[in-house]
Every structure is written in C-alpha cells, then in structure tokens.
mmCIF file of C-alpha atoms in Angstrom:
data_model
loop_
_atom_site.group_PDB
_atom_site.id
_atom_site.type_symbol
_atom_site.label_atom_id
_atom_site.label_comp_id
_atom_site.label_asym_id
_atom_site.label_seq_id
_atom_site.Cartn_x
_atom_site.Cartn_y
_atom_site.Cartn_z
ATOM 1 C CA MET A 1 -105.268 124.557 -70.852
ATOM 2 C CA PRO A 2 -107.347 127.428 -72.352
ATOM 3 C CA SER A 3 -106.193 129.050 -75.578
ATOM 4 C CA PRO A 4 -103.985 132.117 -75.044
ATOM 5 C CA THR A 5 -105.517 135.510 -75.754
ATOM 6 C CA THR A 6 -104.148 137.968 -78.293
ATOM 7 C CA VAL A 7 -102.642 140.077 -75.508
ATOM 8 C CA GLU A 8 -100.951 137.066 -73.929
ATOM 9 C CA LEU A 9 -99.410 136.059 -77.254
ATOM 10 C CA LEU A 10 -98.265 139.594 -78.110
ATOM 11 C CA TRP A 11 -96.653 140.170 -74.755
ATOM 12 C CA GLY A 12 -95.334 136.653 -74.170
ATOM 13 C CA THR A 13 -97.315 136.072 -71.000
ATOM 14 C CA ALA A 14 -99.136 132.951 -72.159
ATOM 15 C CA GLN A 15 -98.315 129.834 -70.169
ATOM 16 C CA ARG A 16 -96.285 127.296 -72.097
ATOM 17 C CA PRO A 17 -95.878 123.627 -71.324
ATOM 18 C CA THR A 18 -92.625 122.857 -69.561
ATOM 19 C CA ARG A 19 -92.692 119.116 -70.075
ATOM 20 C CA GLY A 20 -92.766 116.800 -73.029
ATOM 21 C CA PRO A 21 -90.750 116.590 -76.238
ATOM 22 C CA LYS A 22 -89.353 119.658 -77.953
ATOM 23 C CA PRO A 23 -92.063 121.089 -80.213
ATOM 24 C CA ALA A 24 -91.588 120.615 -83.945
ATOM 25 C CA LEU A 25 -92.783 124.146 -84.645
ATOM 26 C CA THR A 26 -92.247 127.482 -82.945
ATOM 27 C CA LEU A 27 -94.462 130.528 -82.830
ATOM 28 C CA ASP A 28 -91.645 132.630 -84.302
ATOM 29 C CA ARG A 29 -91.384 130.322 -87.302
ATOM 30 C CA ILE A 30 -95.140 130.345 -87.853
ATOM 31 C CA VAL A 31 -95.325 134.142 -87.742
ATOM 32 C CA GLY A 32 -92.246 134.537 -89.948
ATOM 33 C CA GLU A 33 -93.699 132.263 -92.625
ATOM 34 C CA ALA A 34 -97.036 134.065 -92.434
ATOM 35 C CA ILE A 35 -95.289 137.402 -92.997
ATOM 36 C CA ALA A 36 -93.398 135.986 -95.971
ATOM 37 C CA LEU A 37 -96.679 134.764 -97.465
ATOM 38 C CA ALA A 38 -98.410 138.116 -96.949
ATOM 39 C CA ASP A 39 -95.437 140.005 -98.415
ATOM 40 C CA ALA A 40 -95.458 137.810 -101.510
ATOM 41 C CA GLU A 41 -99.181 137.453 -102.154
ATOM 42 C CA GLY A 42 -101.061 139.846 -99.903
ATOM 43 C CA LEU A 43 -103.100 139.334 -96.761
ATOM 44 C CA ALA A 44 -106.042 137.904 -98.700
ATOM 45 C CA ALA A 45 -103.918 134.869 -99.610
ATOM 46 C CA LEU A 46 -103.279 134.054 -95.955
ATOM 47 C CA SER A 47 -105.243 131.256 -94.348
ATOM 48 C CA MET A 48 -104.377 128.781 -91.629
ATOM 49 C CA GLN A 49 -104.633 125.960 -94.181
ATOM 50 C CA ARG A 50 -102.341 127.710 -96.679
ATOM 51 C CA LEU A 51 -99.847 128.551 -93.961
ATOM 52 C CA ALA A 52 -99.817 124.973 -92.682
ATOM 53 C CA GLU A 53 -99.066 123.693 -96.172
ATOM 54 C CA ARG A 54 -96.115 126.081 -96.526
ATOM 55 C CA LEU A 55 -94.755 124.897 -93.197
ATOM 56 C CA GLY A 56 -95.311 121.226 -94.008
ATOM 57 C CA PHE A 57 -97.679 120.612 -91.104
ATOM 58 C CA THR A 58 -101.396 120.116 -90.647
ATOM 59 C CA LYS A 59 -103.681 123.034 -89.900
ATOM 60 C CA MET A 60 -104.505 121.526 -86.523
ATOM 61 C CA SER A 61 -100.804 121.603 -85.652
ATOM 62 C CA LEU A 62 -100.825 125.398 -85.907
ATOM 63 C CA TYR A 63 -103.657 125.727 -83.411
ATOM 64 C CA ARG A 64 -101.359 124.396 -80.703
ATOM 65 C CA TYR A 65 -99.408 127.655 -81.004
ATOM 66 C CA VAL A 66 -101.940 130.260 -82.121
ATOM 67 C CA PRO A 67 -105.724 129.942 -81.653
ATOM 68 C CA GLY A 68 -106.743 131.516 -84.959
ATOM 69 C CA LYS A 69 -106.169 134.077 -87.674
ATOM 70 C CA GLU A 70 -107.076 137.036 -85.457
ATOM 71 C CA GLN A 71 -104.216 136.282 -83.082
ATOM 72 C CA LEU A 72 -101.894 135.381 -85.958
ATOM 73 C CA THR A 73 -102.372 138.685 -87.782
ATOM 74 C CA ALA A 74 -101.872 140.643 -84.551
ATOM 75 C CA LEU A 75 -98.513 138.919 -84.102
ATOM 76 C CA MET A 76 -97.641 139.449 -87.773
ATOM 77 C CA LEU A 77 -98.284 143.187 -87.510
ATOM 78 C CA ASP A 78 -96.122 143.649 -84.440
ATOM 79 C CA VAL A 79 -93.242 141.608 -85.845
ATOM 80 C CA ALA A 80 -93.418 143.208 -89.301
ATOM 81 C CA ILE A 81 -93.265 146.816 -88.086
ATOM 82 C CA GLY A 82 -90.364 145.896 -85.802
ATOM 83 C CA GLU A 83 -88.817 148.190 -83.242
ATOM 84 C CA PRO A 84 -88.585 151.914 -83.975
ATOM 85 C CA PRO A 85 -85.160 153.092 -85.172
ATOM 86 C CA ASP A 86 -82.812 154.818 -82.787
ATOM 87 C CA ASN A 87 -83.693 158.506 -82.752
ATOM 88 C CA PRO A 88 -80.803 160.452 -81.220
ATOM 89 C CA ALA A 89 -82.488 163.749 -82.076
ATOM 90 C CA ALA A 90 -85.405 163.000 -79.749
ATOM 91 C CA GLN A 91 -83.944 164.754 -76.721
ATOM 92 C CA GLN A 92 -82.612 167.808 -78.567
ATOM 93 C CA ASP A 93 -84.865 168.534 -81.552
ATOM 94 C CA TRP A 94 -88.469 167.360 -81.391
ATOM 95 C CA ARG A 95 -89.141 168.377 -84.978
ATOM 96 C CA ALA A 96 -86.195 166.464 -86.474
ATOM 97 C CA ALA A 97 -87.055 163.465 -84.308
ATOM 98 C CA LEU A 98 -90.673 163.364 -85.476
ATOM 99 C CA THR A 99 -89.604 163.807 -89.099
ATOM 100 C CA ASN A 100 -87.317 160.776 -88.778
ATOM 101 C CA TRP A 101 -90.055 158.847 -86.996
ATOM 102 C CA THR A 102 -92.661 159.533 -89.675
ATOM 103 C CA LYS A 103 -90.329 158.627 -92.535
ATOM 104 C CA ALA A 104 -89.343 155.402 -90.786
ATOM 105 C CA ILE A 105 -92.916 154.275 -90.211
ATOM 106 C CA HIS A 106 -93.762 155.196 -93.809
ATOM 107 C CA ASP A 107 -90.902 152.956 -94.978
ATOM 108 C CA SER A 108 -92.291 150.154 -92.814
ATOM 109 C CA TYR A 109 -95.732 150.467 -94.405
ATOM 110 C CA ARG A 110 -94.181 150.442 -97.866
ATOM 111 C CA ALA A 111 -92.157 147.326 -97.042
ATOM 112 C CA HIS A 112 -95.253 145.475 -95.775
ATOM 113 C CA PRO A 113 -98.339 147.063 -97.408
ATOM 114 C CA TRP A 114 -100.700 144.567 -95.779
ATOM 115 C CA THR A 115 -99.923 146.071 -92.368
ATOM 116 C CA ILE A 116 -101.856 149.194 -93.388
ATOM 117 C CA ASP A 117 -105.169 147.366 -93.091
ATOM 118 C CA LEU A 118 -104.197 145.715 -89.818
ATOM 119 C CA ALA A 119 -103.000 148.912 -88.113
ATOM 120 C CA ARG A 120 -106.497 150.346 -87.744
ATOM 121 C CA GLY A 121 -109.152 150.607 -85.098
ATOM 122 C CA ILE A 122 -109.244 149.646 -81.446
ATOM 123 C CA ARG A 123 -107.125 146.540 -80.881
ATOM 124 C CA PRO A 124 -104.396 145.221 -78.606
ATOM 125 C CA PHE A 125 -100.991 146.806 -79.156
ATOM 126 C CA GLY A 126 -97.888 144.641 -79.106
ATOM 127 C CA PRO A 127 -94.522 145.678 -77.644
ATOM 128 C CA ASN A 128 -93.102 146.916 -80.954
ATOM 129 C CA GLU A 129 -96.106 149.049 -81.809
ATOM 130 C CA MET A 130 -96.086 150.417 -78.269
ATOM 131 C CA ALA A 131 -92.388 151.237 -78.662
ATOM 132 C CA TRP A 132 -93.154 153.379 -81.739
ATOM 133 C CA THR A 133 -95.635 155.362 -79.662
ATOM 134 C CA GLU A 134 -93.138 155.704 -76.815
ATOM 135 C CA SER A 135 -90.490 156.944 -79.244
ATOM 136 C CA ALA A 136 -92.732 159.712 -80.594
ATOM 137 C CA LEU A 137 -93.905 160.709 -77.121
ATOM 138 C CA THR A 138 -90.274 160.988 -76.018
ATOM 139 C CA ALA A 139 -89.694 163.515 -78.795
ATOM 140 C CA LEU A 140 -92.719 165.530 -77.635
ATOM 141 C CA ALA A 141 -92.024 165.267 -73.908
ATOM 142 C CA HIS A 142 -90.630 168.786 -73.448
ATOM 143 C CA THR A 143 -92.819 170.677 -75.908
ATOM 144 C CA GLY A 144 -95.439 171.728 -73.384
ATOM 145 C CA LEU A 145 -98.198 169.869 -75.196
ATOM 146 C CA SER A 146 -100.664 167.919 -73.096
ATOM 147 C CA GLY A 147 -100.784 164.144 -73.247
ATOM 148 C CA PRO A 148 -103.874 164.090 -75.498
ATOM 149 C CA GLU A 149 -102.287 166.682 -77.795
ATOM 150 C CA GLN A 150 -99.131 164.600 -78.067
ATOM 151 C CA LEU A 151 -101.179 161.530 -78.961
ATOM 152 C CA ASP A 152 -103.159 163.512 -81.544
ATOM 153 C CA THR A 153 -99.883 164.670 -83.103
ATOM 154 C CA ILE A 154 -98.801 161.049 -83.469
ATOM 155 C CA VAL A 155 -102.153 160.172 -85.065
ATOM 156 C CA LEU A 156 -101.773 162.985 -87.610
ATOM 157 C CA LEU A 157 -98.245 161.985 -88.604
ATOM 158 C CA ASN A 158 -99.013 158.275 -88.685
ATOM 159 C CA SER A 159 -102.150 158.870 -90.769
ATOM 160 C CA HIS A 160 -100.132 160.910 -93.261
ATOM 161 C CA ALA A 161 -97.464 158.230 -93.566
ATOM 162 C CA ARG A 162 -100.021 155.438 -93.836
ATOM 163 C CA GLY A 163 -102.179 157.302 -96.358
ATOM 164 C CA LEU A 164 -99.285 157.945 -98.720
ATOM 165 C CA ALA A 165 -98.014 154.395 -98.405
ATOM 166 C CA GLN A 166 -101.473 153.203 -99.372
ATOM 167 C CA GLN A 167 -101.777 155.542 -102.354
ATOM 168 C CA VAL A 168 -98.304 155.329 -103.852
ATOM 169 C CA PRO A 169 -97.221 151.896 -105.165
ATOM 170 C CA ALA A 170 -93.687 150.599 -104.777
ATOM 171 C CA GLY A 171 -91.199 148.676 -106.908
ATOM 172 C CA GLU A 172 -92.352 147.273 -110.244
ATOM 173 C CA GLN A 173 -95.912 148.341 -109.512
ATOM 174 C CA ALA A 174 -94.728 151.949 -109.208
ATOM 175 C CA ASP A 175 -92.907 151.748 -112.549
ATOM 176 C CA HIS A 176 -96.040 150.354 -114.191
ATOM 177 C CA PHE A 177 -98.156 153.125 -112.678
ATOM 178 C CA THR A 178 -95.701 155.782 -113.877
ATOM 179 C CA ASP A 179 -95.826 154.423 -117.422
ATOM 180 C CA GLN A 180 -99.618 154.411 -117.402
ATOM 181 C CA PHE A 181 -99.803 157.916 -115.975
ATOM 182 C CA THR A 182 -97.400 159.215 -118.620
ATOM 183 C CA GLN A 183 -99.649 157.781 -121.305
ATOM 184 C CA MET A 184 -102.697 159.436 -119.727
ATOM 185 C CA MET A 185 -100.976 162.809 -119.546
ATOM 186 C CA THR A 186 -99.919 162.556 -123.162
ATOM 187 C CA ALA A 187 -103.452 161.707 -124.274
ATOM 188 C CA ALA A 188 -105.190 164.312 -122.109
ATOM 189 C CA ALA A 189 -102.656 167.150 -122.067
ATOM 190 C CA GLU A 190 -104.869 169.689 -123.808
ATOM 191 C CA ARG A 191 -107.908 168.857 -121.712
ATOM 192 C CA TYR A 192 -106.103 169.065 -118.347
ATOM 193 C CA PRO A 193 -103.269 171.572 -118.820
ATOM 194 C CA ARG A 194 -102.942 172.476 -115.134
ATOM 195 C CA VAL A 195 -102.680 168.816 -114.106
ATOM 196 C CA ARG A 196 -99.983 168.259 -116.696
ATOM 197 C CA ALA A 197 -98.072 171.369 -115.629
ATOM 198 C CA ALA A 198 -98.218 170.443 -111.940
ATOM 199 C CA PHE A 199 -96.951 166.910 -112.504
ATOM 200 C CA ALA A 200 -94.281 168.099 -114.915
ATOM 201 C CA GLU A 201 -92.991 170.456 -112.222
ATOM 202 C CA GLU A 202 -93.038 167.650 -109.665
ATOM 203 C CA ALA A 203 -91.042 165.405 -112.008
ATOM 204 C CA ALA A 204 -88.364 168.099 -112.189
ATOM 205 C CA ALA A 205 -88.117 168.392 -108.393
ATOM 206 C CA ASP A 206 -84.960 167.729 -106.413
ATOM 207 C CA GLY A 207 -85.605 164.057 -105.704
ATOM 208 C CA ARG A 208 -87.283 164.495 -102.328
ATOM 209 C CA ASP A 209 -90.346 162.445 -101.555
ATOM 210 C CA ASN A 210 -92.314 165.643 -101.934
ATOM 211 C CA ALA A 211 -95.758 164.554 -100.750
ATOM 212 C CA LEU A 212 -94.322 162.879 -97.648
ATOM 213 C CA ASP A 213 -91.966 165.730 -96.789
ATOM 214 C CA PHE A 214 -94.524 168.411 -97.557
ATOM 215 C CA GLY A 215 -97.146 166.830 -95.329
ATOM 216 C CA ILE A 216 -94.714 166.278 -92.457
ATOM 217 C CA ASP A 217 -93.518 169.879 -92.666
ATOM 218 C CA ARG A 218 -97.043 171.307 -92.678
ATOM 219 C CA VAL A 219 -98.178 169.203 -89.717
ATOM 220 C CA LEU A 220 -95.081 170.151 -87.745
ATOM 221 C CA ASP A 221 -95.459 173.828 -88.720
ATOM 222 C CA GLY A 222 -98.873 173.763 -87.084
ATOM 223 C CA ILE A 223 -97.563 172.004 -83.976
ATOM 224 C CA ALA A 224 -94.675 174.489 -83.735
ATOM 225 C CA ALA A 225 -97.105 177.404 -83.977
ATOM 226 C CA LEU A 226 -99.157 175.935 -81.124
ATOM 227 C CA ILE A 227 -96.047 175.408 -78.978
ATOM 228 C CA ASP A 228 -94.861 178.983 -79.626
ATOM 229 C CA ARG A 229 -98.304 180.416 -78.838
ATOM 230 C CA ARG A 230 -98.426 178.524 -75.561
ATOM 231 C CA ALA A 231 -94.905 179.700 -74.656
ATOM 232 C CA ALA A 232 -95.846 183.307 -75.421
ATOM 233 C CA LEU A 233 -98.860 183.111 -73.140
ATOM 234 C CA VAL A 234 -96.729 181.775 -70.300
ATOM 235 C CA HIS A 235 -94.223 184.611 -70.629
ATOM 236 C CA GLU A 236 -96.753 187.320 -71.322
ATOM 237 C CA PRO A 237 -96.454 190.127 -68.736
ATOM 238 C CA PRO A 238 -99.463 190.553 -66.467
ATOM 239 C CA LYS A 239 -101.925 193.228 -67.478
ATOM 240 C CA SER A 240 -101.923 196.279 -65.279
#
C-alpha cells in the first residue's frame, strides 16, 4: 500500500488496514506527543528518532502511521491551532466577530509559537485551519466585499496576530525581556528620551494588549471605510 499523502492524512481519507491485530500506536498519540515535544523544546528539537524514543518505539514504527516529518508537522499544525472558537457575533456584527477571531488566533500562536513558522506559504490546509478561514468569511459575508477582498482582510488580520506573537515573548521569557528592557531604558534614558517617554506611557496604559488592539482597530477602520464608500456609491442618486 502506498504511503498516504499529506492531504489524505489531514482529512482522514487515507486507507487504513481493516485486518490484523490492534495497532500499538495511533496517529493521534504520535501527533500529540510531537506537539508536546515542540511546545517544550521548540520545533528544532523534533525529529522522528527523538519522537520515537519519547513514545518508546522504534523510528521505523512511526513510518507505519506517518511517512515523514513533512506530513507530521502538517498534522501538528492543524491539531495545535484547533477549531476556531464559537463566534456568536458573526451574524450581527462583523467588526466584533473579526476582533474576537484575531485575538483568538493570536492566543493560539502564543500558546504554540512553533506554529508561526509552519503556518506560512502554499501548503495543504487541514480541517481546523480551513474552519478558521470559514469563520472569518462568515463574519464578512454580508459586508459587500468581494471574495478576494474578504480573503485579503483575513490575511491582514492573521499577519498582524502572527507578527505580534512572534515579536512579543510569553511567560518567563516575557518577564526576562521586561527586566532587560528596563535596564536598557535606565542606562540610555538621556540618549533616547522619546523612546523612554513612549514606553513609560505604554506602561501606564489601561491593561489592554495595546499593539494587538491598536492594529486590529486600524485594519478594521480601513475595511469599514471601504464598506461605507461602496454603500454610498450604491445609494448615490443618478446624475441628471
């Protein structure tokens, strides 16, 4: 039997043997352990040999379930990002729905930073990643934007969420970065007074994730302006 393709594995269409003893491993277990390894040590630490050792099997045993690392990481990405959250605002308020969507996908990137590198370029989409796209398109369905414009809106919001997740560390790493940055500002305050003033004002903000919220608001302001301009053209009285 030929090895299943990435698409077949992502969408569960690969043929599986129906006879013989119950397999000692499962694809779900393999992917789950791979995600745990990447979360703990980063994607660079992942190899089929390392994964096999964690599972207590030989590397060749894994190839019965997944042909190689390319297919494995595709499965890891789709499982790690999960399904999009319920978005009850989608049918009533496109702007609130897309704000919720962007914050949720940003949280997903922060929870699994290694997914940032995987979620790039032309590649097969799995059902979860496709569901995120469907969720955002549902929010935009009645805005009057064309299909390509809706997709471009998703790209803008996703790029903003992904970019910030990549730039801003989380957890203990964030605390360490904050300490280092405070030291730099103390040492260089006179040389860079505007930088110090800007960051001091940010530190006194109201607790919002300012860069994330600010970027979402500005992107959606532009989309709203386009929607309003289109609506005005439709209702514009004919010229005499």
